[in-house]
C-alpha positions as CSV (number, residue, x, y, z in Angstrom):
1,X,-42.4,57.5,-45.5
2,X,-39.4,55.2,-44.9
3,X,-36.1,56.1,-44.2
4,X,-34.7,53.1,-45.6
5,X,-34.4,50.5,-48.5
6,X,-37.4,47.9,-47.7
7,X,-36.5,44.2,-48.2
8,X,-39.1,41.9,-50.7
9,X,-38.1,39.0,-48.7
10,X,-39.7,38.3,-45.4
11,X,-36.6,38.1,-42.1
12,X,-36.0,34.4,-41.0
13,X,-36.5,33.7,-37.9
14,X,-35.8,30.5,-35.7
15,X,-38.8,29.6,-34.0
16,X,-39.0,26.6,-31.2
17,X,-39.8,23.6,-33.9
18,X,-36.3,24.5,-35.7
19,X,-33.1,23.4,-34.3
20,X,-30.3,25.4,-34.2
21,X,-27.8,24.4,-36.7
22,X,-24.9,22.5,-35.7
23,X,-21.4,21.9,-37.2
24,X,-21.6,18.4,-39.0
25,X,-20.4,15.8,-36.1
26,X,-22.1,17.7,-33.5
27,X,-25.2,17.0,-32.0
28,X,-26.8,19.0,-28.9
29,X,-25.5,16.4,-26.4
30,X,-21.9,16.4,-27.6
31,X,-20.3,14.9,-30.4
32,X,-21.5,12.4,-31.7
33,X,-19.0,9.0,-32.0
34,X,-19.8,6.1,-33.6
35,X,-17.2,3.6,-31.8
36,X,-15.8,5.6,-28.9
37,X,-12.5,5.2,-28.3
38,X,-11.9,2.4,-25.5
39,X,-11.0,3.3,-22.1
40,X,-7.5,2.8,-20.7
41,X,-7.0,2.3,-17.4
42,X,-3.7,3.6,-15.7
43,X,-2.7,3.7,-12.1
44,X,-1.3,7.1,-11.1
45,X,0.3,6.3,-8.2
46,X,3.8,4.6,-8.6
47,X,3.6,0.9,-7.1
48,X,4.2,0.6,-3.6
49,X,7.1,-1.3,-2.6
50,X,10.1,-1.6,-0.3
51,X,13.1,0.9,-1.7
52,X,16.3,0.0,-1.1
53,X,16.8,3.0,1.3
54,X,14.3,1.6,3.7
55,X,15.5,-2.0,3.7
56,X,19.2,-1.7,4.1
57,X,19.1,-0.1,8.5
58,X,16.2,-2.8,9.0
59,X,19.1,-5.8,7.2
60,X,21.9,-4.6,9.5
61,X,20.1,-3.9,12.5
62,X,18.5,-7.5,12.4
63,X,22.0,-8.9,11.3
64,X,24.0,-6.7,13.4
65,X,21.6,-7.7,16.8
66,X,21.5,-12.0,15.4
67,X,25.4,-11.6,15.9
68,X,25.2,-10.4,19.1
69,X,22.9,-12.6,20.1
70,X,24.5,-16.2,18.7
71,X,28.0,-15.6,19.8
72,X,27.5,-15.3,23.4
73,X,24.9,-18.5,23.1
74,X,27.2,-20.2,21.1
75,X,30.3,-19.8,22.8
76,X,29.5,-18.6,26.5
77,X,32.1,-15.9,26.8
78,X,32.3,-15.4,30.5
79,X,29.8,-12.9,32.4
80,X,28.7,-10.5,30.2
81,X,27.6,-12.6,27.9
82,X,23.7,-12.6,28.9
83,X,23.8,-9.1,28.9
84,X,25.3,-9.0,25.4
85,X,23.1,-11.7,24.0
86,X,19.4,-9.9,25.6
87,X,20.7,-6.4,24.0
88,X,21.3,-8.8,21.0
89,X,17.7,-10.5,21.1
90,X,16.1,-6.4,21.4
91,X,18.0,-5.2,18.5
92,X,16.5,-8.0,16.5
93,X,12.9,-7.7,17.5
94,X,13.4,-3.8,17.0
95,X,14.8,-4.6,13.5
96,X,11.9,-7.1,13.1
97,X,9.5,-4.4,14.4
98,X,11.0,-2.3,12.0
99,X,10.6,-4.4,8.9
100,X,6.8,-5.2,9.6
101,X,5.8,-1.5,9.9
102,X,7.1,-1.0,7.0
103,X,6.0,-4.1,4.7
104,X,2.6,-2.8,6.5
105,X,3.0,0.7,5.4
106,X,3.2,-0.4,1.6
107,X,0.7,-2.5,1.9
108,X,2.0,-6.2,2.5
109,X,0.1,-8.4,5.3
110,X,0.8,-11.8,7.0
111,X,0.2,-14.4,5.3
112,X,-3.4,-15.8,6.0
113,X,-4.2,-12.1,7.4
114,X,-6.6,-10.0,5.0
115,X,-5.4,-6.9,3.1
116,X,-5.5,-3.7,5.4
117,X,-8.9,-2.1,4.2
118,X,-10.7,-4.7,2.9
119,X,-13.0,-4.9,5.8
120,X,-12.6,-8.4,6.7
121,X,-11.9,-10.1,10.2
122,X,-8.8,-11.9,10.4
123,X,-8.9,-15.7,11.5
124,X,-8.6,-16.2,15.1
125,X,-6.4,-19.6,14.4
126,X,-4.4,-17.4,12.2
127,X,-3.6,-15.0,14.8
128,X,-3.3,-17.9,17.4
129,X,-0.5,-19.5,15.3
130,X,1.3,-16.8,15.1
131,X,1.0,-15.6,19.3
132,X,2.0,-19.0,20.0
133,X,5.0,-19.5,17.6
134,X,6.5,-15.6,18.9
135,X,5.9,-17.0,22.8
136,X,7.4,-20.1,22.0
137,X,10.6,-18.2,20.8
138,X,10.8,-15.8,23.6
139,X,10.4,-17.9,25.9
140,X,13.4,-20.3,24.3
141,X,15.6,-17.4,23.3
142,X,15.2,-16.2,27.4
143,X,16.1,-19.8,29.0
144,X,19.2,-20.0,27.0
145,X,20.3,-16.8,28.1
146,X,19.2,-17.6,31.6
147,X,21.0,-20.8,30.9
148,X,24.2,-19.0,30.4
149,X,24.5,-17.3,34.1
């Protein structure tokens, strides 16, 4: 004898040639989407560029060491004007210095030099160009000081 009521109806049971039932948009690789939604790109990063805060010592530096260096050239004031106009000429290549590290640091390059990671050799004429044009300064900005003595 049986403890308990007996069912008429036979148990269902899910065998493997029935799916599993799935809410209605839902299939078993996700949900299923007719037009998916396009995709937006967005940069994360803010863009790089030169803040105020960084150009203003690199602007009076270079200003500060161009006056130093003109006046002397211009007007020959006695003997320490060579000195004054060579610490002149250092500030401003510092200040230059300066302001290329920091163009380079954000991403800006010479122009008709490649973009920092890109994995391409820069021009030798390029570079050339711009060795000769920074020797051809030096060299002028040193016999006019030498000039002065």
């Amino acid at each position: 004898m049986e403890a308990g009521p007996r069912d008429s109806e036979p148990a269902t049971q899910v065998t493997q040639e029935d799916p599993p039932r799935l809410s209605p948009g839902l299939s078993p690789d996700g949900p299923d989407e007719e037009a998916p939604a396009p995709e937006v790109e967005v940069e994360l990063r803010p863009q790089r560029r030169l803040r105020l805060w960084q150009l203003a010592p690199i602007v009076v530096l270079a200003a500060g060491g161009s006056l130093m260096f003109a006046f002397p050239l211009a007007f020959g004031t006695g003997d320490g004007g060579a000195v004054i106009a060579m610490l002149g000429l250092l500030i401003s290549c510092c200040a230059a210095g300066w302001g290329m590290m920091a163009a380079r640091r954000v991403g800006h390059t010479w122009p008709g030099l490649p973009p920092r990671s890109s994995g391409e050799r820069p021009d030798w004429r390029v570079i050339a160009l711009y060795v000769t044009v920074a020797a051809a300064l030096v060299a002028l900005a040193v016999w006019r000081v030498a000039r002065l003595r």
